[in-house]
PDB file of C-alpha atoms in Angstrom:
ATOM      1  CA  UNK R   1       0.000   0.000   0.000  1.00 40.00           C
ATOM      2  CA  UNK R   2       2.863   2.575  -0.097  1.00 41.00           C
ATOM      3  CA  UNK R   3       2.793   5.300  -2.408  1.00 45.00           C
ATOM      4  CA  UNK R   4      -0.545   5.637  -1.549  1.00 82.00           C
ATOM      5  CA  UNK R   5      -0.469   7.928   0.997  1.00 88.00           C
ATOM      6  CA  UNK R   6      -0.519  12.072   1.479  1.00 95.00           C
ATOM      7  CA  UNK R   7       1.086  13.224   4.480  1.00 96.00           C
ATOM      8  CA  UNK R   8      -0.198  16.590   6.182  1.00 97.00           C
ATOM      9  CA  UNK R   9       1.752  16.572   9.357  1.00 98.00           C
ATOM     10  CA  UNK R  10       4.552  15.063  11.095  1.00 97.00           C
ATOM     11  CA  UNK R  11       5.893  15.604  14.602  1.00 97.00           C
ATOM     12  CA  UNK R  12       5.297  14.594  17.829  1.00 97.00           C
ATOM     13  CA  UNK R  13       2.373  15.318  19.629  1.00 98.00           C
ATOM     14  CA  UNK R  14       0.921  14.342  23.511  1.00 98.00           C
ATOM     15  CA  UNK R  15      -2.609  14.304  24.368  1.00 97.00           C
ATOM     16  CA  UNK R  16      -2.064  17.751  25.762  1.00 98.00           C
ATOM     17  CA  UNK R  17      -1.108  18.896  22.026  1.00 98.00           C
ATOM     18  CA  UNK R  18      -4.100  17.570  20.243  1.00 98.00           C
ATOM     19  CA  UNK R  19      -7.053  19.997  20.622  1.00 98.00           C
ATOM     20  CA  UNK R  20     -10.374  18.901  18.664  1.00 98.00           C
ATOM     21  CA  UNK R  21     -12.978  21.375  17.927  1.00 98.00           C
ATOM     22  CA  UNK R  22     -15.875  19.249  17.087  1.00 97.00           C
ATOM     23  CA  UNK R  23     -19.703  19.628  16.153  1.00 95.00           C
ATOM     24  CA  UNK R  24     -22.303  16.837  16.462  1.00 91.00           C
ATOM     25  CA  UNK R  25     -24.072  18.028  13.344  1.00 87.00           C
ATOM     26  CA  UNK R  26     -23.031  16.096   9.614  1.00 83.00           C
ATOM     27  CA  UNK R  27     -22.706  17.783   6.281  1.00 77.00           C
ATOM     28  CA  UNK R  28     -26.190  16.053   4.737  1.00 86.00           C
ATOM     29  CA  UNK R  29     -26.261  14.352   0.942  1.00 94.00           C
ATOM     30  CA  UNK R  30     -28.208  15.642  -1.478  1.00 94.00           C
ATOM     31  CA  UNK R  31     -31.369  13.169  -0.749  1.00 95.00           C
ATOM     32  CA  UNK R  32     -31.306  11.268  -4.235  1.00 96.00           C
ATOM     33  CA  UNK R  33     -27.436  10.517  -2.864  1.00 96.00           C
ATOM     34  CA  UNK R  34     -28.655   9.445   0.662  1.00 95.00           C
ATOM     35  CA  UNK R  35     -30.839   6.707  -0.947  1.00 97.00           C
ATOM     36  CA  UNK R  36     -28.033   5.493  -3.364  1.00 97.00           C
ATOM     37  CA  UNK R  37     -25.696   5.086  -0.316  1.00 97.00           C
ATOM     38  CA  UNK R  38     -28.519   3.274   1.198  1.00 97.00           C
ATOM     39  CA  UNK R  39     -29.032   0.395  -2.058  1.00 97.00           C
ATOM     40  CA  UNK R  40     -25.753   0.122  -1.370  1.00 96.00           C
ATOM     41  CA  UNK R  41     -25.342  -0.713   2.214  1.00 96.00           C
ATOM     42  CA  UNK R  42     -28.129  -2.979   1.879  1.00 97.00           C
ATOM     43  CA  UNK R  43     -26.571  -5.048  -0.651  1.00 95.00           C
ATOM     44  CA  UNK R  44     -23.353  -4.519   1.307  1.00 93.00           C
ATOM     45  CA  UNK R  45     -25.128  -6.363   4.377  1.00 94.00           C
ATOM     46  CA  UNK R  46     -25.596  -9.804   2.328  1.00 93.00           C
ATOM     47  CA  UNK R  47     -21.981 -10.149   2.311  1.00 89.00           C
ATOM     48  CA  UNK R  48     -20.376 -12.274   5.146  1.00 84.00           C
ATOM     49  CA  UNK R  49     -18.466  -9.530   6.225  1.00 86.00           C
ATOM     50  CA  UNK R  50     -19.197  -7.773   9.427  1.00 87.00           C
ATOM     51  CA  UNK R  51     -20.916  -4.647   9.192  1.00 90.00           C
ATOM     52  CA  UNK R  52     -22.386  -2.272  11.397  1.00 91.00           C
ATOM     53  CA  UNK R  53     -23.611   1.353  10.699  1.00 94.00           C
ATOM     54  CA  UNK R  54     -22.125   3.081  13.442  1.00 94.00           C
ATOM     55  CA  UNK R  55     -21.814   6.941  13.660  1.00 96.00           C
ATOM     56  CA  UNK R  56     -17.841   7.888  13.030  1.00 97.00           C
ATOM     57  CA  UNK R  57     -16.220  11.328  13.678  1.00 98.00           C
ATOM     58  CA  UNK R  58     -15.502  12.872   9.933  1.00 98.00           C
ATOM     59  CA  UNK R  59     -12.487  15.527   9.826  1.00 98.00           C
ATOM     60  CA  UNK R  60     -13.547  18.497   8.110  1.00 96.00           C
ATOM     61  CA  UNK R  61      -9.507  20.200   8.495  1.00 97.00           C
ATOM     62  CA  UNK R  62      -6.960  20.391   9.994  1.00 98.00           C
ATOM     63  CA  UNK R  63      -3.725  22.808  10.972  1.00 98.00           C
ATOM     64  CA  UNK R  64      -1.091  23.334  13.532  1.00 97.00           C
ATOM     65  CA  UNK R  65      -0.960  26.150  15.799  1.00 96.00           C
ATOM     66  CA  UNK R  66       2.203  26.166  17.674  1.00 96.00           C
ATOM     67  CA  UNK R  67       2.874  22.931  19.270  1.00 96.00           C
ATOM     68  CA  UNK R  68      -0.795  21.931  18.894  1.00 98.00           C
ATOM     69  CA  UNK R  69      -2.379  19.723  16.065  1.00 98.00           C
ATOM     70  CA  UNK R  70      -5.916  21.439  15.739  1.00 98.00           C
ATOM     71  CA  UNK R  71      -8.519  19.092  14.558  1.00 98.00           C
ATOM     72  CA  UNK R  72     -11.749  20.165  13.120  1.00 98.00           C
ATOM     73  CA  UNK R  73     -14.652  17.567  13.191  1.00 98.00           C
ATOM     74  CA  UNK R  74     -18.050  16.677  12.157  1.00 97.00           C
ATOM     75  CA  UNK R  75     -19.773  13.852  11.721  1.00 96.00           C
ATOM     76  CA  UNK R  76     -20.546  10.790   9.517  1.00 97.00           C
ATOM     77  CA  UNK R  77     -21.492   6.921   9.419  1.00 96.00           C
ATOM     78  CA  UNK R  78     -19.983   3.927   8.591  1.00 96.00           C
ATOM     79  CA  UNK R  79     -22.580   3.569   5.659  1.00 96.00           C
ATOM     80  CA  UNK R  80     -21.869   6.680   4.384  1.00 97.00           C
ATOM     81  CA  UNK R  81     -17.983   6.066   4.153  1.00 96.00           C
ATOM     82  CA  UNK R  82     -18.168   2.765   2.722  1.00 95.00           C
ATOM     83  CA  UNK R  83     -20.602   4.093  -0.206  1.00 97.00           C
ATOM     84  CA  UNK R  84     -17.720   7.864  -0.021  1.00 97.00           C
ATOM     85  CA  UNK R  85     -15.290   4.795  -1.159  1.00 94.00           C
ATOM     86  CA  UNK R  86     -16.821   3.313  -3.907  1.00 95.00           C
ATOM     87  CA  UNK R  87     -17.421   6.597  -5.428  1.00 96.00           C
ATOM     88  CA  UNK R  88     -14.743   8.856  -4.876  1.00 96.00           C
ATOM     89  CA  UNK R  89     -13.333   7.999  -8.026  1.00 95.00           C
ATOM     90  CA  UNK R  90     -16.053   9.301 -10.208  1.00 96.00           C
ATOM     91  CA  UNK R  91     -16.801  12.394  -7.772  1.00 96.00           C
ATOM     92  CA  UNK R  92     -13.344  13.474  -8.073  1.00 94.00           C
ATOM     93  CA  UNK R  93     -13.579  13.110 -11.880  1.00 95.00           C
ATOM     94  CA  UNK R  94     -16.475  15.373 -11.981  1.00 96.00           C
ATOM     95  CA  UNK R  95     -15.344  18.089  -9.921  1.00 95.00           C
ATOM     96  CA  UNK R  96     -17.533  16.930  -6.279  1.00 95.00           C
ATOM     97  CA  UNK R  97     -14.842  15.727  -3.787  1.00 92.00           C
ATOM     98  CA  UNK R  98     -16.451  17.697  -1.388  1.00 92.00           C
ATOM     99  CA  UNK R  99     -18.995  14.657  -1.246  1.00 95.00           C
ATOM    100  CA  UNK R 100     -16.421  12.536   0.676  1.00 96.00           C
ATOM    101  CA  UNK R 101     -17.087  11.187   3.889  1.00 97.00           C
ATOM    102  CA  UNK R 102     -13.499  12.071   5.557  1.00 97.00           C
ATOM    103  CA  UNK R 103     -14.615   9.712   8.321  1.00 97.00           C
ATOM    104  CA  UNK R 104     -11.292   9.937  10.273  1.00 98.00           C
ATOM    105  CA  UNK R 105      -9.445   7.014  10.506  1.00 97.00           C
ATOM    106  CA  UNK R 106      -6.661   5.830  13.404  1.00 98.00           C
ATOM    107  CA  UNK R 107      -3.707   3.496  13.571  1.00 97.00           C
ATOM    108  CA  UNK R 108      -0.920   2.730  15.865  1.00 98.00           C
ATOM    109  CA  UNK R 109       2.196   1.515  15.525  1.00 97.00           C
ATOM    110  CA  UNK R 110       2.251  -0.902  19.230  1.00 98.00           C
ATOM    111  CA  UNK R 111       5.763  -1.374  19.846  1.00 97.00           C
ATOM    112  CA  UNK R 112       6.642  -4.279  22.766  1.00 97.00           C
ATOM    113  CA  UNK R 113       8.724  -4.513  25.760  1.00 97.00           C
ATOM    114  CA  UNK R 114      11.303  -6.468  24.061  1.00 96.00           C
ATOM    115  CA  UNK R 115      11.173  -4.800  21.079  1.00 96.00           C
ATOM    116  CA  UNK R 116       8.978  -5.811  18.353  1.00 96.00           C
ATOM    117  CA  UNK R 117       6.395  -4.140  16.454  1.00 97.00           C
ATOM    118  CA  UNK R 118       2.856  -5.764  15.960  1.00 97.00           C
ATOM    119  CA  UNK R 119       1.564  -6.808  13.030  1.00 96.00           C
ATOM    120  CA  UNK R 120      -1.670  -8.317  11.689  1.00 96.00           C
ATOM    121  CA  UNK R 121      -3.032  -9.639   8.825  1.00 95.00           C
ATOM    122  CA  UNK R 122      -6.456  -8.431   8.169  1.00 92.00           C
ATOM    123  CA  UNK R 123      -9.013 -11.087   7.610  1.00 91.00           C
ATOM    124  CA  UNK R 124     -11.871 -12.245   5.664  1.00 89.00           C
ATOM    125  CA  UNK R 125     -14.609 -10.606   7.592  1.00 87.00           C
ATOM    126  CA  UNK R 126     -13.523  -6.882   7.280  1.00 85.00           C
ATOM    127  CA  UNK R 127     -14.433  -4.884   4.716  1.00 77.00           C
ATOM    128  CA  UNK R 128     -11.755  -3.710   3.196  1.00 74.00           C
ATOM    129  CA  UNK R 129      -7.981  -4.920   2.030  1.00 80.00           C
ATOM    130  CA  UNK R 130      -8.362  -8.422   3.486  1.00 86.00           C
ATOM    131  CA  UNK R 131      -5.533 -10.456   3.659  1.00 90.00           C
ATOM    132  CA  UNK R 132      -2.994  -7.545   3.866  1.00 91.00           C
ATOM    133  CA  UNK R 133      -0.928  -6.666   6.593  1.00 92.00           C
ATOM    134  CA  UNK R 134      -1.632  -3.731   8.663  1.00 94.00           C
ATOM    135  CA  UNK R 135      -1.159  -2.208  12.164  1.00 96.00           C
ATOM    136  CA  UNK R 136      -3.841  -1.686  14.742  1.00 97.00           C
ATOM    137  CA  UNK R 137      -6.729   0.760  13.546  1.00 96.00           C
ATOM    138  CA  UNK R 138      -9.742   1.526  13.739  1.00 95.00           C
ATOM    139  CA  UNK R 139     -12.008   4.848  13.574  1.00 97.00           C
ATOM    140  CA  UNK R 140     -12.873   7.762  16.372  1.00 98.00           C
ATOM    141  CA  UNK R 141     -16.339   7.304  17.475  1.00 98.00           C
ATOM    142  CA  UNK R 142     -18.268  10.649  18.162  1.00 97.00           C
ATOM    143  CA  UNK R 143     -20.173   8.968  21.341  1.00 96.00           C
ATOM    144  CA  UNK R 144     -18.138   5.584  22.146  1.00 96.00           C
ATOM    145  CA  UNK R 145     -14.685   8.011  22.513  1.00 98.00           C
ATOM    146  CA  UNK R 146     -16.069  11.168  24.192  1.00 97.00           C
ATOM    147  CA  UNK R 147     -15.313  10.337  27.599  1.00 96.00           C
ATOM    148  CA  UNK R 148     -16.561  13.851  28.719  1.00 95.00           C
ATOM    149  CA  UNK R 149     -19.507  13.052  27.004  1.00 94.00           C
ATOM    150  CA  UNK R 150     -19.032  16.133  24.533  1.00 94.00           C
ATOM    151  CA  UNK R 151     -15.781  15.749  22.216  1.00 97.00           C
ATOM    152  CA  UNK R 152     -14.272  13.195  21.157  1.00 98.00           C
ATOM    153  CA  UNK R 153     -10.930  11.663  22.527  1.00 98.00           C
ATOM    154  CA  UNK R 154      -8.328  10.383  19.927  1.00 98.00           C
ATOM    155  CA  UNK R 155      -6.090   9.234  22.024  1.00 98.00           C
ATOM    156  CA  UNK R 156      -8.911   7.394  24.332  1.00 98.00           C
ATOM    157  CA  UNK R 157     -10.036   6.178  20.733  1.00 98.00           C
ATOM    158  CA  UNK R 158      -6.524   4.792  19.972  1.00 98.00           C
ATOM    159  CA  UNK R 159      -6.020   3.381  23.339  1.00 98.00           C
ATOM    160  CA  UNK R 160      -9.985   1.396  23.283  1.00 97.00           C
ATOM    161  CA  UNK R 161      -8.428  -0.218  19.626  1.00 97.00           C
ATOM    162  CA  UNK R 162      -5.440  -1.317  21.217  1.00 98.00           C
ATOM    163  CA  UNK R 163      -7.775  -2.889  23.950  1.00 97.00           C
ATOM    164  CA  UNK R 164     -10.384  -4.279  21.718  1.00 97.00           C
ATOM    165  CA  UNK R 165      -8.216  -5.587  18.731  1.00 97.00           C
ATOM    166  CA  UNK R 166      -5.587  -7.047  21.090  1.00 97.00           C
ATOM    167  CA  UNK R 167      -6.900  -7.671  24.550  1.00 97.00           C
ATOM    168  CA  UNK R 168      -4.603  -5.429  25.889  1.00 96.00           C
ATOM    169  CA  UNK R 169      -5.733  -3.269  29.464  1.00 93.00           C
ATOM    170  CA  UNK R 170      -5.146   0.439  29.040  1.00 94.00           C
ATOM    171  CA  UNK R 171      -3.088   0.672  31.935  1.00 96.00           C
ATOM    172  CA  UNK R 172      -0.132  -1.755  30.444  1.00 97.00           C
ATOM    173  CA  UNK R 173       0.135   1.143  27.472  1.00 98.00           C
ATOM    174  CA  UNK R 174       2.979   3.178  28.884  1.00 97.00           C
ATOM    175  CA  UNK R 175       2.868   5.422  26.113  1.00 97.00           C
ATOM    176  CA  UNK R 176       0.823   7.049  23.398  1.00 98.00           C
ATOM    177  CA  UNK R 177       2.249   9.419  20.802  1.00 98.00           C
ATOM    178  CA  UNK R 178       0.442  11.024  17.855  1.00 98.00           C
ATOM    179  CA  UNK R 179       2.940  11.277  15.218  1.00 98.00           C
ATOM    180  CA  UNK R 180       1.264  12.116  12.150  1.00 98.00           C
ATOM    181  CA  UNK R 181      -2.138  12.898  10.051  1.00 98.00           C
ATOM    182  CA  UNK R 182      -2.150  11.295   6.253  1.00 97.00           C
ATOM    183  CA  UNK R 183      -4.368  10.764   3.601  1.00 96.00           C
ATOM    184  CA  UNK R 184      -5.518   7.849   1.538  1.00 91.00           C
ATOM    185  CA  UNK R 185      -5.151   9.254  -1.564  1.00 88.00           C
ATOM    186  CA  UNK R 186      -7.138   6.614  -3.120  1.00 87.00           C
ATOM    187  CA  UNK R 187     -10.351   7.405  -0.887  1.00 90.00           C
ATOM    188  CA  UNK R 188      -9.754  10.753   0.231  1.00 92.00           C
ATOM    189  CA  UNK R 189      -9.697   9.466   3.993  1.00 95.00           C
ATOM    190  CA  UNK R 190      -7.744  11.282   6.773  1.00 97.00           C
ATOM    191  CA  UNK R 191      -5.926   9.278   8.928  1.00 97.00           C
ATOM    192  CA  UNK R 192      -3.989   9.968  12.411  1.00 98.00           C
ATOM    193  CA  UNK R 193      -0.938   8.006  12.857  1.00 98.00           C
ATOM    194  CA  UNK R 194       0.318   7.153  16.452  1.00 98.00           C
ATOM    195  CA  UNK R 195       2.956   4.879  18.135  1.00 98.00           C
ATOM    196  CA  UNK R 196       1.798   3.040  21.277  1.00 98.00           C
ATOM    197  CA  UNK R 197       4.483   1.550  23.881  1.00 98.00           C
ATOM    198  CA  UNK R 198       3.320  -1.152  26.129  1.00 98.00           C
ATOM    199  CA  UNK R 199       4.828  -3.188  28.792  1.00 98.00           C
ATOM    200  CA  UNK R 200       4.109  -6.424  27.602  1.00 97.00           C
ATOM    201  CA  UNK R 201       6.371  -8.902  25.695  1.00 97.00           C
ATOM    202  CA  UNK R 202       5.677  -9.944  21.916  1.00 95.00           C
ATOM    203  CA  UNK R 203       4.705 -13.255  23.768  1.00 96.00           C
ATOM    204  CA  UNK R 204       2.066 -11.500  26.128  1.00 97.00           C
ATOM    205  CA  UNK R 205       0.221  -9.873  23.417  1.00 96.00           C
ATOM    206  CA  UNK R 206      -0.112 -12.959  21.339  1.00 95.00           C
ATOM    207  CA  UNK R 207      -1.360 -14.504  24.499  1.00 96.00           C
ATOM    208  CA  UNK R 208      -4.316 -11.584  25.448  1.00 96.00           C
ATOM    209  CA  UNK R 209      -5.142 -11.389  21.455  1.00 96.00           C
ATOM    210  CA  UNK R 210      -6.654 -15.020  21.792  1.00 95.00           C
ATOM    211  CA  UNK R 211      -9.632 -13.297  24.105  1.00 94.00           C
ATOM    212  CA  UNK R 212      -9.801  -9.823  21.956  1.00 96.00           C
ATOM    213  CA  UNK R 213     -13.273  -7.897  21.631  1.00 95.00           C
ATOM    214  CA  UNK R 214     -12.080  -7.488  17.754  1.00 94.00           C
ATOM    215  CA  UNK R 215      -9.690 -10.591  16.802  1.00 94.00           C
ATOM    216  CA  UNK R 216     -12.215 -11.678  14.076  1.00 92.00           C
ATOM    217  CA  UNK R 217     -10.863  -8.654  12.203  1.00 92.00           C
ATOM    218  CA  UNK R 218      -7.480 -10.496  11.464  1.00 94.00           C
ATOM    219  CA  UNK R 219      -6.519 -13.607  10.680  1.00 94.00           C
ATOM    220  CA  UNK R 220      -2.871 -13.824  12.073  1.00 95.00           C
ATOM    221  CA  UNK R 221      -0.686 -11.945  14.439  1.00 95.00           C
ATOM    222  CA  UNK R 222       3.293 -11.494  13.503  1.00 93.00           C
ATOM    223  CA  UNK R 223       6.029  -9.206  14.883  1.00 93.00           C
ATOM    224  CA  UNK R 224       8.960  -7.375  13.040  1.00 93.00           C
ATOM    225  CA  UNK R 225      11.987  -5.922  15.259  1.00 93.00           C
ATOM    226  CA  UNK R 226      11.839  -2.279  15.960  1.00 88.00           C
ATOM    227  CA  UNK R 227      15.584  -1.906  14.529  1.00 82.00           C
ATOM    228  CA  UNK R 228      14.030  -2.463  11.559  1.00 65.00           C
ATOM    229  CA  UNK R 229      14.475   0.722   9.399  1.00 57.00           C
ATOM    230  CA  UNK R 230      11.470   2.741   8.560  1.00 52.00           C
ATOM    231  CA  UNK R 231       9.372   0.990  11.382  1.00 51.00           C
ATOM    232  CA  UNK R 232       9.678   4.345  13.880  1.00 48.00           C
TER     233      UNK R 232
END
């Protein structure tokens, strides 16, 4: 997947650093759209993949304003990003990437105690790039990772993957750093980039992955050694 990618920003940011100004309301399709994006997610839903139409946190833009990564968000669904897509393609052709969902998208390079990075190889059941390797992702959920009940969190949402895709307990994370927003350039899709440290061995996490929330979404879990170049 390389090549693929636009990146914005690059540093290194705490939670401190990353301020998100966010409003619950969407930016709402043209109604003849709405119902296309619906066809589709109901045909989408006969697949054996697993699917749920869950409200995701879309970045409208972003900048930085001194040390601080300023997010700007709205709001979208799952539905509505899967159908964004499928048609970005021809939208972009004609002049209307402004239709794209921009739901915003998180991953996290999870580096071990003894010094390996985690890999996985994304299954059957998800809905996109099965079978290719990947790091631990997910999406920011405008309700699910607003622990003050208002904005959402991304590191809280980065820190709930980690836990749900690998079993892991918040409190063996010793560290979370943001250290980038990209773009699939292929879907128009924003994408913050972290690095998670935890205190647990390679051997540990392969262990608590068995019971994961989320370890339908891959198929394997592998390791490559953080001296590897390129990997931080």
């Amino acid at each position: 997947m390389g090549g693929r990618f636009e990146i914005h920003f690059s540093g290194r940011w705490r939670k401190a650093e990353v301020h998100v100004r966010h409003s619950a309301r969407g930016t709402a399709w043209p109604e003849a759209l709405a119902r296309q994006a619906e066809q589709f997610w109901q045909q989408a839903l006969q697949s054996e993949k697993k699917l749920f139409n869950g409200q995701l946190v879309s970045l409208h833009d972003a900048r930085q304003n001194g040390n601080a990564l300023v997010l700007r968000t709205d709001q979208t669904c799952y539905r509505d990003q899967l159908f964004s897509n499928e048609k970005i393609a021809v939208w972009q052709a004609n002049g209307a990437s402004h239709l794209a969902a921009r739901g915003l998208g998180i991953s996290t390079v999870v580096e071990t105690a003894d010094g390996q990075v985690v890999m996985i190889r994304r299954s059957e059941k998800v809905s996109g790039h099965a079978g290719f390797l990947d790091v631990i992702g997910g999406h920011v959920h405008p309700v699910e990772h607003a622990p003050d009940g208002e904005t959402p969190d991304v590191f809280f949402a980065i820190e709930d993957e980690v836990r749900s895709e690998l079993g892991v307990l918040v409190d063996r994370i010793t560290e979370t750093v943001c250290i980038g927003l990209l773009e699939n350039s292929e879907w128009r899709k924003p994408e913050l980039v972290f690095v998670s440290r935890l205190e647990l061995t390679c051997a540990d996490i392969v262990a608590f992955s068995k019971q994961a929330e989320e370890r339908f979404e891959y198929s394997e879990i592998s390791t490559i050694p953080t001296t590897v170049r390129g990997v931080t």
